[in-house]
PDB file of C-alpha atoms in Angstrom:
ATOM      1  CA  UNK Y   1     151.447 114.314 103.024  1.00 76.00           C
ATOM      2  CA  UNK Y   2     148.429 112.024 103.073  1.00 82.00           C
ATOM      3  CA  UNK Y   3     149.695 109.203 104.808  1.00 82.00           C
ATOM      4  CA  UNK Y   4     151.948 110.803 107.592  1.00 83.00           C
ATOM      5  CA  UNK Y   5     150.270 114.258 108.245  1.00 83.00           C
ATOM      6  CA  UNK Y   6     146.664 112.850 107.177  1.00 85.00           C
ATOM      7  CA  UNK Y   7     146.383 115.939 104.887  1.00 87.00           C
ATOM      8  CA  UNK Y   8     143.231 115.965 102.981  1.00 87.00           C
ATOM      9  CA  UNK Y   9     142.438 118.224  99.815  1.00 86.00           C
ATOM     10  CA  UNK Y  10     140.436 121.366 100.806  1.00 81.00           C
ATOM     11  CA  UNK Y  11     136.483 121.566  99.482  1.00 75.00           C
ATOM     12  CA  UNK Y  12     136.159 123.764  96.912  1.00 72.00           C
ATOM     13  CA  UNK Y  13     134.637 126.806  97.890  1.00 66.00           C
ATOM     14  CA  UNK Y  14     130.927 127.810  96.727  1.00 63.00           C
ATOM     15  CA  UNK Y  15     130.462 130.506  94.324  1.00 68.00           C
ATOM     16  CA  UNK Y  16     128.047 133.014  95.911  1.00 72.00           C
ATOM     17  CA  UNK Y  17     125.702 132.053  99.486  1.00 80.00           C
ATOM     18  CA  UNK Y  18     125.715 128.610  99.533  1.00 81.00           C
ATOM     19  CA  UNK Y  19     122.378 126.593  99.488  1.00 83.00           C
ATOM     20  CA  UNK Y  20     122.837 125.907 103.091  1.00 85.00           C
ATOM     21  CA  UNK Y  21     122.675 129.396 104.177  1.00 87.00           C
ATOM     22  CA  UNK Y  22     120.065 130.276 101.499  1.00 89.00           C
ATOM     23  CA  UNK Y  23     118.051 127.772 103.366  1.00 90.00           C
ATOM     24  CA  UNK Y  24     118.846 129.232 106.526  1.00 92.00           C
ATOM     25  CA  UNK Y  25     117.743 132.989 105.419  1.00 94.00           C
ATOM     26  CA  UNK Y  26     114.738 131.451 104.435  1.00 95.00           C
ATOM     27  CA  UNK Y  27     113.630 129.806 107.690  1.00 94.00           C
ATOM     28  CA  UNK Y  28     115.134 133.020 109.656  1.00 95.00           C
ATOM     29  CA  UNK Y  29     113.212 135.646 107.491  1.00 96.00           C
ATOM     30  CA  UNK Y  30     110.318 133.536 107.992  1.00 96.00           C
ATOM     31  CA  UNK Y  31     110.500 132.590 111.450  1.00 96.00           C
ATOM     32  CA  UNK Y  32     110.768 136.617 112.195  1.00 96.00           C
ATOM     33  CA  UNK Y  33     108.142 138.016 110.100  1.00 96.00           C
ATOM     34  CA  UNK Y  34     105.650 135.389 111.692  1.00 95.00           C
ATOM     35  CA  UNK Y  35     106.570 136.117 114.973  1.00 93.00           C
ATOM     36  CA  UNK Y  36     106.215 139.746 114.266  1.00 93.00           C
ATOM     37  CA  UNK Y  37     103.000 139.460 112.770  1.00 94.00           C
ATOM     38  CA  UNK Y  38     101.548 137.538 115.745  1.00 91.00           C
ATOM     39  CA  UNK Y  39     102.976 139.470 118.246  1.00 89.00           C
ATOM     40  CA  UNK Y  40     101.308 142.585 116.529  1.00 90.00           C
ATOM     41  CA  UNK Y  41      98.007 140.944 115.804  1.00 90.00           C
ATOM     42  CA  UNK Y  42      98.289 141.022 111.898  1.00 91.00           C
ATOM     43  CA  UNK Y  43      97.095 138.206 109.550  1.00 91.00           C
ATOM     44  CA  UNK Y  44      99.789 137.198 106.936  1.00 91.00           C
ATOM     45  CA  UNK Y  45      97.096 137.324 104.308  1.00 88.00           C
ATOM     46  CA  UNK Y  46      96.210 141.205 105.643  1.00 91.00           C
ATOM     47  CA  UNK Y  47      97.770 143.973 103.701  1.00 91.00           C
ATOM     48  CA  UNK Y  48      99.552 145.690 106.510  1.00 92.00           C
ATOM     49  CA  UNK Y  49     101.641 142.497 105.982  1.00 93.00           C
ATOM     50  CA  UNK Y  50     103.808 143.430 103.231  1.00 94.00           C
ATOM     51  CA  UNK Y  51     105.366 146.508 104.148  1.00 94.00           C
ATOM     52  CA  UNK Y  52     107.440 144.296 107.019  1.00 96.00           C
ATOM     53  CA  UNK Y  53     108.578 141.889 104.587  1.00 96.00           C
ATOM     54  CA  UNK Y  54     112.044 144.087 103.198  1.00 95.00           C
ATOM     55  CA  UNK Y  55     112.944 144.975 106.594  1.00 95.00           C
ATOM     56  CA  UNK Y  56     112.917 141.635 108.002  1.00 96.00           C
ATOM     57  CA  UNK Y  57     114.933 140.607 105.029  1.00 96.00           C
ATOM     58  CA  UNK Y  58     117.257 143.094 105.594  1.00 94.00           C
ATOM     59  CA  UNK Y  59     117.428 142.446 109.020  1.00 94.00           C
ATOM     60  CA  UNK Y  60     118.243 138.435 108.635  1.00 94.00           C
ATOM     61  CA  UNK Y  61     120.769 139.125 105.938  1.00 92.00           C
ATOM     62  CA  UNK Y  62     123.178 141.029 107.945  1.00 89.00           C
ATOM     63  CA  UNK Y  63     125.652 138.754 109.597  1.00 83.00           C
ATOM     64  CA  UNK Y  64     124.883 135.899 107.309  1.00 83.00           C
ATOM     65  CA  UNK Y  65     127.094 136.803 104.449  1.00 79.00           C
ATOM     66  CA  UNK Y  66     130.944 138.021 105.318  1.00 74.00           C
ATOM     67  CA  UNK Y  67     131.007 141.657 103.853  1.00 74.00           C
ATOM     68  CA  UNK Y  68     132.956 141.594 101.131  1.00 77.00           C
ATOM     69  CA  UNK Y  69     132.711 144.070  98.111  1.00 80.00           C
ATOM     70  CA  UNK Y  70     131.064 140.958  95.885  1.00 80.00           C
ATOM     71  CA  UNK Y  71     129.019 139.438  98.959  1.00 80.00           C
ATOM     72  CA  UNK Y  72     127.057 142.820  99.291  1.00 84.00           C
ATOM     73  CA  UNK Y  73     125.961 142.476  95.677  1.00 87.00           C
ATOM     74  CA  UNK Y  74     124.940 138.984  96.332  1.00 88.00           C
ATOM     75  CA  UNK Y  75     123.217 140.078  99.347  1.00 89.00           C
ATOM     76  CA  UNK Y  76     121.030 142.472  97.314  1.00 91.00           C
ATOM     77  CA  UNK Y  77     120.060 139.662  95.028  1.00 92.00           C
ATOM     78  CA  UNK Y  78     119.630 137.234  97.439  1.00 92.00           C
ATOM     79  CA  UNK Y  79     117.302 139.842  99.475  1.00 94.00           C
ATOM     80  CA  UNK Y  80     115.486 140.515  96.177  1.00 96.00           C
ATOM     81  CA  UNK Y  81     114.660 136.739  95.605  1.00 94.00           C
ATOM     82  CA  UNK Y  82     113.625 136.213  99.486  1.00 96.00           C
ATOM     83  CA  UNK Y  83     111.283 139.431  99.330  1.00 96.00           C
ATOM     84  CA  UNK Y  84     110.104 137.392  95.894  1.00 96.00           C
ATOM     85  CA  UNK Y  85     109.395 134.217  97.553  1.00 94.00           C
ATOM     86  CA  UNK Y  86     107.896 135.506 100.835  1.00 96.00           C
ATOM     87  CA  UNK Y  87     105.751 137.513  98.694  1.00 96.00           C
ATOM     88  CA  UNK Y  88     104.641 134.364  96.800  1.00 95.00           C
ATOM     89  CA  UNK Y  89     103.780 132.818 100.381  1.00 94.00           C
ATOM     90  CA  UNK Y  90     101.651 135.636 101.380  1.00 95.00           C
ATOM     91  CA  UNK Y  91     100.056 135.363  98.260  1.00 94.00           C
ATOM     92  CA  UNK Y  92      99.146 131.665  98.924  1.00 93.00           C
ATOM     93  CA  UNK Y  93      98.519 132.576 102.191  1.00 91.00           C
ATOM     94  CA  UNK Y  94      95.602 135.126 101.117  1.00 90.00           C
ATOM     95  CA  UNK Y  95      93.746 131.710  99.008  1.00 92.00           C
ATOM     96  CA  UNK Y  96      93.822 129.476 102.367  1.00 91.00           C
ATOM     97  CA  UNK Y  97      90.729 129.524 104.498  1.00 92.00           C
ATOM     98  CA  UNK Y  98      91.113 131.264 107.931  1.00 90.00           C
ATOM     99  CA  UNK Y  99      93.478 130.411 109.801  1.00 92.00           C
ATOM    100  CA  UNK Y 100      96.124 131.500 112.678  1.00 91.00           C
ATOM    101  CA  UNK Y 101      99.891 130.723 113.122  1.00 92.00           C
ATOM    102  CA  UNK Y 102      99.922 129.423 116.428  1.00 91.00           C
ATOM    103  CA  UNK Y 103     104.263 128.776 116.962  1.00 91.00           C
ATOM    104  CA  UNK Y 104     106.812 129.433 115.056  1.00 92.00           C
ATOM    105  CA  UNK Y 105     110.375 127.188 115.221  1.00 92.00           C
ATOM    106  CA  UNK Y 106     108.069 125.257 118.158  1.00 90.00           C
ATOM    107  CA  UNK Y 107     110.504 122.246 119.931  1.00 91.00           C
ATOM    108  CA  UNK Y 108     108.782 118.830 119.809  1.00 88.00           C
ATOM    109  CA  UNK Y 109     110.139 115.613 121.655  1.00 88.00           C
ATOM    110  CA  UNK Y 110     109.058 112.764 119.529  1.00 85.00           C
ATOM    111  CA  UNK Y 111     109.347 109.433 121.720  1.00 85.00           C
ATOM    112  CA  UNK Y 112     110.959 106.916 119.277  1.00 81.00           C
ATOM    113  CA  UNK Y 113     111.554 103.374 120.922  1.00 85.00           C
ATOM    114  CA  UNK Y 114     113.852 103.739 124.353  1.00 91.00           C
ATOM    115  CA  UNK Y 115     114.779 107.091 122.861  1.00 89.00           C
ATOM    116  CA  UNK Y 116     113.442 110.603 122.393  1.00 90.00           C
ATOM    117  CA  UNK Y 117     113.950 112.435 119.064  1.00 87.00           C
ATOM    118  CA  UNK Y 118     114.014 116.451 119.968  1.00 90.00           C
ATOM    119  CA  UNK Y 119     112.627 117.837 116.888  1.00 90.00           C
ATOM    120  CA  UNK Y 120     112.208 121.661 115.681  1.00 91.00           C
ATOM    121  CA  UNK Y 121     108.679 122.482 113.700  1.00 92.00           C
ATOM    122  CA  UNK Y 122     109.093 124.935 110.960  1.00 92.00           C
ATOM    123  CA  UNK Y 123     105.456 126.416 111.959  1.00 92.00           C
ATOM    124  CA  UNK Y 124     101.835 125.256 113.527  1.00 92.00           C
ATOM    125  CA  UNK Y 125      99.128 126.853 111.981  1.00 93.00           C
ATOM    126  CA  UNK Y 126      95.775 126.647 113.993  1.00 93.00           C
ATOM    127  CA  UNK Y 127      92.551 126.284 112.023  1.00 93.00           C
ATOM    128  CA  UNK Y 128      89.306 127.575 111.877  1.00 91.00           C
ATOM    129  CA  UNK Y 129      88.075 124.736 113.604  1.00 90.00           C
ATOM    130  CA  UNK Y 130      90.914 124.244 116.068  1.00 91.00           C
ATOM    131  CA  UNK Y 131      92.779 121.430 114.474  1.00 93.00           C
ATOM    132  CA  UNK Y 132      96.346 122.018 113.862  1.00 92.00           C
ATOM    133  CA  UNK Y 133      98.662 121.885 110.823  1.00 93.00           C
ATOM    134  CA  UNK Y 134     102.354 121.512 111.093  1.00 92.00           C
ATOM    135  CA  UNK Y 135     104.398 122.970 107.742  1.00 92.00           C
ATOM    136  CA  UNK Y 136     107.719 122.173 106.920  1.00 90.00           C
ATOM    137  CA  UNK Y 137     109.623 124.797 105.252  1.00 90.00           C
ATOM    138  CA  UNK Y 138     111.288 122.472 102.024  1.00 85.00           C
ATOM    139  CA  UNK Y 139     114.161 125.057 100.209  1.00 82.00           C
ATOM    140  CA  UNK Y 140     116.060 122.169  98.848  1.00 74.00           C
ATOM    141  CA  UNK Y 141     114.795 119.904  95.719  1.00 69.00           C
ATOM    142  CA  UNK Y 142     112.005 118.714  94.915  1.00 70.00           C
ATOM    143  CA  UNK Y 143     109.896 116.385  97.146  1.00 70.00           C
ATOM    144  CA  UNK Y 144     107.582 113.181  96.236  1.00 72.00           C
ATOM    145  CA  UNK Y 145     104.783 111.841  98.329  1.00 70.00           C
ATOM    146  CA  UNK Y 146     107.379 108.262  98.187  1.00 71.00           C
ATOM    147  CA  UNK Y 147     110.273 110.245  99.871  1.00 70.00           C
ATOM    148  CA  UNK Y 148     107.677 109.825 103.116  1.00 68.00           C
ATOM    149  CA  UNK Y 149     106.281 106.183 102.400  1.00 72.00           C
ATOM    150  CA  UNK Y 150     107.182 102.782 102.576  1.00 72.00           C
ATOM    151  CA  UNK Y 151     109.344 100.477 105.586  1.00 78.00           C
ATOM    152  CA  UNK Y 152     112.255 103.237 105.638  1.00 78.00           C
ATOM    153  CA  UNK Y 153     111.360 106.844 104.682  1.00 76.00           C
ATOM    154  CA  UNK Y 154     114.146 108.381 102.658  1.00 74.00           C
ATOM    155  CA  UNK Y 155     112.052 111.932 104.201  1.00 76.00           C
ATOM    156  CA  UNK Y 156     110.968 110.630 108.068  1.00 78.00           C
ATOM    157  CA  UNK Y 157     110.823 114.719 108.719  1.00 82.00           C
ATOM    158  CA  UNK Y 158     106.652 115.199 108.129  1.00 81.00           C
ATOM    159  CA  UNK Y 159     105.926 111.533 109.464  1.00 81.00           C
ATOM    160  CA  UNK Y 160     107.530 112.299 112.732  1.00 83.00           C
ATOM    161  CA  UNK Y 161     105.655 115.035 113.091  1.00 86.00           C
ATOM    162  CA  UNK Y 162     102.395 114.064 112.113  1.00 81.00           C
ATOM    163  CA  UNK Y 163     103.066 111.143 115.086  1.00 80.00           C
ATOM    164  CA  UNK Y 164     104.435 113.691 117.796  1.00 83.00           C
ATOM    165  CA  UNK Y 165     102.428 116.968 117.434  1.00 83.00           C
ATOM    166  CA  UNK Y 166      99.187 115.650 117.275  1.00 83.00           C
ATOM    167  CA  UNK Y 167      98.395 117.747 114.393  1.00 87.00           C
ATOM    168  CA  UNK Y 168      95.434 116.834 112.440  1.00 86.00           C
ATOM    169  CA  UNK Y 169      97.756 117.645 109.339  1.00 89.00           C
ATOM    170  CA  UNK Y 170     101.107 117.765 107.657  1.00 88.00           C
ATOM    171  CA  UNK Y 171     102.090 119.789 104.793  1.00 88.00           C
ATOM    172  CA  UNK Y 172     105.046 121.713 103.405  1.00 86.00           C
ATOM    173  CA  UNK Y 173     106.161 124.396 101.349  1.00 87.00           C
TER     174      UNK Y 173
END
């Protein structure tokens, strides 16, 4: 089978969402409840907030997970742990001095060489004192300050943006 139909064994399946699409709830809940906050003039740190965080979840969940009788339960949980984790944000968000989310999922063209890099920022915050700050939405492993240095960044992500945004400021969470 291998060498005259080219047949290849099949992946094994994930058990549950896979981390691909947990990652992509993540950025989509987030990328929603900013852009609903800023379109309705409310501070992520303010307490009005909150109440929009279970709907949005709800909201990005369906169509992301094929309903099956053991997806919706996974669903639930996985909707429990991103209401848990945006919480956590707006918690950290209430400690930061002011500040305004400027553009959410924002395209960047990075020129690179002879070529142009189109990139997609995670989020530009705008300070209190107009600079901006770019953050990178990390849902995978953990991340070292070496993943960004040295003659060929294993991480290039936050570098390239610091060098095409004109941000003042990198970080990610």
């Amino acid at each position: 089978f291998e060498l005259r139909l080219h047949a290849q064994e099949l992946p094994l399946p994930a058990f549950g969402i896979d981390a691909a699409t947990r990652g992509q709830l993540v950025h989509a809940v987030l990328d929603q409840l900013y852009g609903e906050l800023r379109d309705n003039g409310i501070h992520p740190a303010a307490p009005d907030a909150r109440p929009l965080v279970s709907g949005v979840v709800r909201e990005c969940l369906q169509g992301r997970v094929p309903p099956t009788p053991l997806n919706r339960v996974l669903a639930e949980l996985e909707g429990q742990r991103l209401e848990l984790l945006v919480h956590q944000l707006l918690d950290f968000e209430a400690a930061r001095p002011a500040f305004r989310v400027a553009a959410t999922e924002a395209r960047l063209l990075v020129p690179l060489g002879s070529q142009e890099l189109n990139l997609r920022v995670d989020r530009i915050d705008e300070l209190e004192a107009g600079e901006q700050l770019v953050i990178d939405y990390k849902t995978g492993g953990q991340k070292s300050r070496s993943d960004w240095l040295g003659e060929r960044p294993a991480e290039p992500q936050l570098p390239l943006y610091a060098v095409g945004s004109g941000a003042q400021s990198v970080a990610y969470i």
